[in-house]
Amino acid sequence: MKIAQVCPYDIDRPGGVQMHIRDTAATLMEAGHEVVIVAPKVEGAPPRQAIWQQARELDIVRVGSARKISFGATGYEISMARGAELDALDALMRKGRFDVVHFHTMWTPLLPYQIFTRSRAANVATFHDTAAKTLSGAVLRALFRTISRRLLPRLEGVIAVSEAPLEHLRAPDDVKVHIVPLCTDLRRFANGENLSRRFEDGRVNILFIGRIEKRKGISLLLKAYRRLCAEGLPVRLIVAGGGEGEAALRRSVERHRVPAVVFTGEFSLAETPRWFAEADIVCAPSPYGESFGIVVAEAMASGKSVVAAANAGYRALLASEAVHCLVTPGDAVALYRGLRAQVQDADLRRRLGAWGRKKAMRYDCREVAPQLLAIYEQAIVKAKSKGR
């Protein structure tokens, strides 16, 4: 099968969607399929190839140009092809002879739509987004509902990564929305318990890993952490990642003289298991905007206990025994209480870590890929019935 995976964002920027696309592409290639990732060029972006360092080289075609913007307290790119770039896009879609074109968050302007109008393959789309519970989020959801009424019937396959995006997808009765979780290559975390720890001095290490931006809730975590420190609890905060908010966060730590905070800056994919190995608790405090939670799946695969905001995405992973790992989104006091309970109870951390390790592999690409292939095969049949 020849498959195009369409990424609307800078494919070299760290992010859950990008990781899902890359790892899914590599898994499908291992299964004998031909996969091309189509993504925009980002002018002026720093080279980030070292962040990924995947064992197998991926076929990435960069078409069009992207511009960085910020909306909903997160940064991403909008992109489009013009002039000679459109000619290159036409040639790619004509000569590619794809069986399936798989779009991700395809209503991100404008390149995905340009590809969609040129596709003669079976078109499948995964919807990753969940808008915030704010006025701007309500406007965005209303817009998504309007677009989805027209868009979904034109697709041969529709996927949501959890129940959360269903809030703004309006599909007619004859269009099935498949729930297929986001996935990544979780094998990289299999031997995390054997990795040596840099920070092992009796403190309980709390790990935040991801982009440093408002949507990820790092400021809430810092407030909760300061309360833990004020009580004299033996804790350390490890902030693993970079982003536009890193400088301001560092200033806040310095201004308030917050003790035992470690900043790692950006790091490679290969280093990720080592940072999870350092953790006693992984904290995922995003108050909103999460449809899934790759970082939570990675923490589970690493055998680490989690304290997470009870947003729609994280609730999809932390159920049954782990439900009390969830705290009220956007509430720094609730976050402090959730962390405090685990800081003071090593047995609880071990139980939750063991539970997570048992459940995590359902989010590994090798488990999820067969679900995607089944959807692709159904989509190809539908496309042929339409004369494509």
Coordinates of C-alpha atoms in Angstrom, one line a residue:
M1 CA 0.0 0.0 0.0
K2 CA 1.3 3.5 -0.8
I3 CA 0.4 6.0 1.9
A4 CA 0.9 9.7 2.2
Q5 CA 0.8 11.1 5.8
V6 CA 0.0 14.8 5.7
C7 CA 1.3 16.9 8.6
P8 CA 0.1 20.5 8.8
Y9 CA 2.9 21.5 11.2
D10 CA 6.6 21.7 11.1
I11 CA 7.4 18.0 11.1
D12 CA 10.8 18.7 12.8
R13 CA 9.2 20.5 15.8
P14 CA 8.7 18.4 18.9
G15 CA 5.0 17.7 19.4
G16 CA 2.6 14.8 19.9
V17 CA 1.0 15.0 16.4
Q18 CA 4.5 15.0 14.8
M19 CA 5.7 12.1 16.9
H20 CA 2.6 10.1 16.1
I21 CA 3.0 10.7 12.4
R22 CA 6.7 9.9 12.4
D23 CA 6.4 6.7 14.5
T24 CA 3.3 5.5 12.6
A25 CA 5.1 6.0 9.3
A26 CA 8.1 4.0 10.5
T27 CA 5.9 1.2 11.7
L28 CA 3.9 1.0 8.5
M29 CA 7.3 1.0 6.6
E30 CA 8.4 -1.9 8.8
A31 CA 5.3 -3.8 7.8
G32 CA 6.2 -3.4 4.1
H33 CA 4.2 -0.4 3.1
E34 CA 5.5 2.7 1.2
V35 CA 5.0 5.9 3.2
V36 CA 5.6 9.5 2.4
I37 CA 5.2 12.3 4.9
V38 CA 4.1 15.6 3.4
A39 CA 4.8 18.7 5.5
P40 CA 5.4 22.4 4.9
K41 CA 8.7 24.1 4.8
V42 CA 9.3 26.4 7.7
E43 CA 11.5 29.3 6.8
G44 CA 14.0 30.4 9.4
A45 CA 13.3 27.4 11.7
P46 CA 16.4 26.1 13.5
P47 CA 17.6 22.6 12.3
R48 CA 16.0 20.1 14.6
Q49 CA 16.8 16.7 13.0
A50 CA 18.9 15.7 16.0
I51 CA 15.8 15.8 18.2
W52 CA 14.3 12.8 16.5
Q53 CA 17.3 10.6 15.5
Q54 CA 15.0 7.8 14.3
A55 CA 16.7 4.5 13.4
R56 CA 15.0 4.4 10.0
E57 CA 15.2 7.3 7.6
L58 CA 11.7 8.6 6.7
D59 CA 10.7 9.9 3.3
I60 CA 9.7 13.5 4.1
V61 CA 8.6 15.8 1.2
R62 CA 8.4 19.5 2.2
V63 CA 5.9 21.4 0.0
G64 CA 4.7 25.0 0.4
S65 CA 5.8 27.4 3.2
A66 CA 4.7 27.9 6.7
R67 CA 4.3 30.8 9.1
K68 CA 4.3 30.5 12.8
I69 CA 1.4 31.9 14.7
S70 CA 0.0 31.6 18.3
F71 CA -3.6 30.8 19.1
G72 CA -5.2 29.4 22.2
A73 CA -2.0 29.8 24.2
T74 CA -0.1 27.4 21.9
G75 CA 2.1 27.9 18.9
Y76 CA 1.8 26.2 15.6
E77 CA 2.1 26.9 11.8
I78 CA -0.2 27.9 9.0
S79 CA 1.0 27.0 5.6
M80 CA 0.2 27.2 1.9
A81 CA 1.7 26.4 -1.5
R82 CA 2.0 29.2 -4.2
G83 CA 3.3 29.6 -7.7
A84 CA 6.0 27.0 -8.4
E85 CA 5.2 25.2 -5.1
L86 CA 1.7 24.5 -6.4
D87 CA 3.3 22.9 -9.5
A88 CA 5.4 20.8 -7.3
L89 CA 2.4 19.8 -5.3
D90 CA 0.4 18.9 -8.4
A91 CA 3.3 16.7 -9.6
L92 CA 3.6 15.0 -6.2
M93 CA -0.1 14.1 -6.1
R94 CA -0.1 13.0 -9.7
K95 CA 3.1 11.0 -9.8
G96 CA 2.7 9.7 -6.2
R97 CA -0.1 7.3 -7.1
F98 CA -1.1 7.1 -3.5
D99 CA -3.6 4.5 -2.4
V100 CA -4.4 6.5 0.8
V101 CA -3.8 10.1 1.8
H102 CA -4.1 10.4 5.6
F103 CA -4.6 14.0 6.9
H104 CA -3.9 15.1 10.4
T105 CA -5.9 18.1 11.8
M106 CA -6.7 18.8 8.2
W107 CA -8.5 22.1 8.8
T108 CA -5.3 23.8 9.8
P109 CA -5.0 26.3 7.0
L110 CA -4.2 25.9 4.2
L111 CA -1.8 23.2 2.8
P112 CA -3.9 20.2 3.9
Y113 CA -6.9 21.5 1.9
Q114 CA -4.7 22.2 -1.1
I115 CA -3.6 18.6 -1.0
F116 CA -7.1 17.3 -0.4
T117 CA -8.4 19.0 -3.6
R118 CA -5.7 17.4 -5.6
S119 CA -6.0 13.9 -4.1
R120 CA -7.4 11.1 -6.2
A121 CA -6.7 8.5 -3.5
A122 CA -8.8 7.3 -0.6
N123 CA -8.9 10.3 1.8
V124 CA -8.7 9.6 5.6
A125 CA -8.5 12.2 8.3
T126 CA -7.6 12.1 12.0
F127 CA -8.9 14.8 14.2
H128 CA -6.6 15.6 17.1
D129 CA -7.9 19.0 18.4
T130 CA -9.9 19.9 21.5
A131 CA -10.7 23.5 21.9
A132 CA -10.4 25.3 25.3
K133 CA -13.5 26.0 27.4
T134 CA -13.2 29.7 26.7
L135 CA -15.0 32.2 24.5
S136 CA -12.4 31.8 21.8
G137 CA -12.7 28.0 22.2
A138 CA -16.5 28.1 21.8
V139 CA -16.1 30.1 18.6
L140 CA -13.6 27.6 17.3
R141 CA -15.8 24.6 18.2
A142 CA -18.7 26.3 16.3
L143 CA -16.5 26.8 13.3
F144 CA -15.3 23.2 13.4
R145 CA -18.9 21.9 13.6
T146 CA -19.8 24.0 10.5
I147 CA -16.8 22.8 8.5
S148 CA -17.2 19.1 9.6
R149 CA -20.8 18.9 8.3
R150 CA -19.5 19.6 4.8
L151 CA -16.1 17.9 5.1
L152 CA -16.8 14.6 6.7
P153 CA -19.1 13.2 4.0
R154 CA -16.3 13.9 1.5
L155 CA -13.8 11.6 3.3
E156 CA -13.5 7.9 3.0
G157 CA -12.3 7.5 6.6
V158 CA -12.8 9.6 9.7
I159 CA -10.8 9.1 12.9
A160 CA -10.8 10.8 16.3
V161 CA -8.0 10.1 18.8
S162 CA -10.4 10.0 21.7
E163 CA -14.0 10.9 22.6
A164 CA -12.9 14.6 23.1
P165 CA -12.9 15.7 19.4
L166 CA -16.4 14.3 18.9
E167 CA -17.7 17.5 20.6
H168 CA -17.0 19.5 17.5
L169 CA -17.4 16.8 14.8
R170 CA -20.8 16.7 13.1
A171 CA -21.1 13.6 10.9
P172 CA -24.2 12.4 9.1
D173 CA -25.6 9.0 10.2
D174 CA -23.8 7.1 7.3
V175 CA -20.4 8.4 8.3
K176 CA -18.6 6.4 11.0
V177 CA -16.1 8.1 13.2
H178 CA -13.5 5.6 14.4
I179 CA -11.8 6.1 17.8
V180 CA -8.2 5.2 17.3
P181 CA -5.7 6.4 20.0
L182 CA -2.7 8.5 19.3
C183 CA 0.4 6.2 19.3
T184 CA 4.1 6.2 19.5
D185 CA 7.0 3.7 19.6
L186 CA 6.8 2.8 23.3
R187 CA 9.5 0.1 23.0
R188 CA 12.1 2.8 23.7
F189 CA 10.9 2.9 27.3
A190 CA 11.1 -0.9 27.9
N191 CA 14.4 -0.8 29.8
G192 CA 14.1 2.5 31.6
E193 CA 14.4 0.9 35.0
N194 CA 17.9 -0.2 34.1
L195 CA 19.1 3.4 33.3
S196 CA 21.3 5.1 35.9
R197 CA 19.9 8.1 37.6
R198 CA 21.7 11.4 37.8
F199 CA 19.5 12.8 40.6
E200 CA 19.2 10.2 43.4
D201 CA 19.8 11.9 46.7
G202 CA 16.6 11.2 48.6
R203 CA 14.5 13.9 46.9
V204 CA 11.3 12.9 45.1
N205 CA 11.8 13.9 41.5
I206 CA 8.8 15.5 39.8
L207 CA 9.1 15.6 36.0
F208 CA 7.5 17.9 33.6
I209 CA 8.3 17.0 30.0
G210 CA 7.0 18.8 26.9
R211 CA 6.8 22.3 25.4
I212 CA 7.1 25.2 27.8
E213 CA 4.0 27.2 26.9
K214 CA 0.8 28.3 28.7
R215 CA -1.4 25.5 27.4
K216 CA 0.8 22.9 29.0
G217 CA 0.1 24.3 32.5
I218 CA 3.7 24.7 33.7
S219 CA 3.0 27.8 35.6
L220 CA 0.3 25.9 37.6
L221 CA 2.9 23.2 38.3
L222 CA 5.4 25.8 39.6
K223 CA 2.8 27.2 42.0
A224 CA 2.0 23.7 43.3
Y225 CA 5.7 22.9 43.6
R226 CA 6.4 26.1 45.6
R227 CA 3.8 25.0 48.1
L228 CA 5.5 21.6 48.4
C229 CA 8.8 23.3 49.0
A230 CA 7.3 25.7 51.6
E231 CA 6.2 22.6 53.6
G232 CA 9.8 21.4 53.6
L233 CA 9.1 18.3 51.6
P234 CA 12.1 16.7 49.9
V235 CA 11.3 17.4 46.2
R236 CA 13.0 18.3 43.0
L237 CA 11.3 19.7 39.8
I238 CA 12.8 18.6 36.5
V239 CA 11.6 20.7 33.5
A240 CA 12.5 18.7 30.4
G241 CA 11.9 20.6 27.2
G242 CA 12.1 24.0 25.6
G243 CA 9.7 26.6 24.2
E244 CA 8.8 30.2 24.0
G245 CA 7.9 30.3 27.7
E246 CA 11.2 28.9 28.9
A247 CA 13.0 32.3 29.6
A248 CA 10.0 33.7 31.5
L249 CA 9.8 30.5 33.6
R250 CA 13.5 30.6 34.4
R251 CA 13.1 34.2 35.6
S252 CA 10.1 33.3 37.8
V253 CA 12.1 30.5 39.4
E254 CA 15.0 32.9 40.0
R255 CA 12.8 35.7 41.3
H256 CA 11.0 33.5 43.8
R257 CA 14.2 31.7 44.7
V258 CA 12.5 28.3 44.1
P259 CA 14.9 25.6 45.2
A260 CA 15.9 22.4 43.3
V261 CA 14.6 23.2 39.8
V262 CA 16.5 21.7 36.9
F263 CA 16.0 22.9 33.3
T264 CA 17.2 20.5 30.6
G265 CA 16.4 22.6 27.5
E266 CA 15.5 20.8 24.3
F267 CA 16.8 17.2 24.0
S268 CA 16.8 14.4 21.4
L269 CA 14.2 11.7 21.2
A270 CA 16.8 9.2 22.2
E271 CA 17.3 11.0 25.6
T272 CA 13.6 10.9 26.5
P273 CA 13.7 7.5 28.3
R274 CA 16.6 8.8 30.5
W275 CA 14.5 11.8 31.7
F276 CA 11.6 9.5 32.5
A277 CA 14.1 7.3 34.4
E278 CA 14.9 10.3 36.6
A279 CA 11.3 10.7 37.6
D280 CA 9.5 9.5 40.6
I281 CA 6.3 11.3 39.5
V282 CA 5.4 12.6 36.1
C283 CA 3.2 15.7 36.2
A284 CA 1.0 16.6 33.2
P285 CA -0.8 19.7 34.3
S286 CA -2.4 20.9 30.9
P287 CA -5.7 22.5 31.9
Y288 CA -7.2 22.2 28.4
G289 CA -6.6 21.5 24.8
E290 CA -5.6 17.9 25.1
S291 CA -7.4 15.2 23.1
F292 CA -5.0 12.5 24.2
G293 CA -1.7 12.5 26.0
I294 CA 1.5 11.0 24.5
V295 CA 3.5 12.1 27.5
V296 CA 1.1 10.2 29.8
A297 CA 1.4 7.1 27.7
E298 CA 5.2 7.4 27.8
A299 CA 5.1 7.8 31.6
M300 CA 3.0 4.7 31.9
A301 CA 5.3 2.7 29.6
S302 CA 8.2 3.8 31.8
G303 CA 6.4 2.5 34.9
K304 CA 6.0 5.9 36.5
S305 CA 3.1 7.2 38.5
V306 CA 1.3 10.3 37.1
V307 CA -0.4 13.4 38.4
A308 CA -2.4 14.9 35.6
A309 CA -5.1 17.5 35.0
A310 CA -8.5 15.8 34.3
N311 CA -8.8 17.3 30.8
A312 CA -10.7 15.2 28.2
G313 CA -7.6 13.7 26.7
Y314 CA -5.8 12.6 29.9
R315 CA -9.0 11.1 31.2
A316 CA -9.0 8.7 28.2
L317 CA -5.8 7.1 29.5
L318 CA -6.1 7.4 33.3
A319 CA -9.1 5.3 34.2
S320 CA -10.1 2.7 36.7
E321 CA -7.3 2.3 39.3
A322 CA -5.5 5.5 38.1
V323 CA -8.5 7.8 38.2
H324 CA -7.3 9.4 41.5
C325 CA -4.2 10.5 39.6
L326 CA -6.4 13.1 38.0
V327 CA -6.9 16.6 39.5
T328 CA -9.2 19.5 38.7
P329 CA -7.8 21.2 35.5
G330 CA -6.4 24.7 36.1
D331 CA -6.4 24.4 39.9
A332 CA -2.9 24.8 41.4
V333 CA -4.2 23.9 44.8
A334 CA -5.7 20.6 43.6
L335 CA -2.4 19.9 41.7
Y336 CA -0.5 20.5 44.9
R337 CA -2.7 18.1 46.8
G338 CA -2.4 15.4 44.1
L339 CA 1.4 15.7 44.1
R340 CA 1.7 15.8 47.9
A341 CA -0.3 12.6 48.2
Q342 CA 2.2 10.8 46.0
V343 CA 5.3 12.5 47.3
Q344 CA 4.5 11.1 50.7
D345 CA 3.5 7.6 49.6
A346 CA 6.2 5.6 47.8
D347 CA 4.0 2.4 47.8
L348 CA 1.2 4.3 46.0
R349 CA 3.7 5.5 43.4
R350 CA 4.9 1.9 42.9
R351 CA 1.4 0.6 42.5
L352 CA 0.4 3.2 40.0
G353 CA 3.6 2.7 38.1
A354 CA 3.0 -1.0 37.8
W355 CA -0.6 -0.4 36.7
G356 CA 0.5 2.0 34.0
R357 CA 3.2 -0.3 32.6
K358 CA 0.6 -3.1 32.2
K359 CA -1.8 -0.8 30.3
A360 CA 0.6 1.3 28.2
M361 CA 1.3 -1.0 25.3
R362 CA -2.2 -0.5 23.9
Y363 CA -0.8 2.9 22.7
D364 CA 2.2 1.4 21.0
C365 CA 2.3 1.9 17.2
R366 CA 2.5 -1.9 16.6
E367 CA -0.8 -2.3 18.4
V368 CA -2.5 0.6 16.7
A369 CA -1.2 0.2 13.1
P370 CA -3.5 -2.8 12.3
Q371 CA -6.5 -0.6 13.2
L372 CA -5.3 2.1 10.8
L373 CA -4.7 -0.4 8.0
A374 CA -8.2 -1.8 8.4
I375 CA -9.6 1.7 8.1
Y376 CA -7.4 2.3 5.0
E377 CA -8.6 -0.8 3.3
Q378 CA -12.2 0.2 3.9
A379 CA -11.5 3.7 2.6
I380 CA -9.9 2.3 -0.6
V381 CA -13.1 0.3 -1.3
K382 CA -15.2 3.4 -0.8
A383 CA -13.0 5.5 -3.0
K384 CA -13.2 2.9 -5.8
S385 CA -17.0 2.9 -5.5
K386 CA -16.8 6.6 -6.2
G387 CA -14.7 6.0 -9.4
R388 CA -11.3 7.0 -7.9

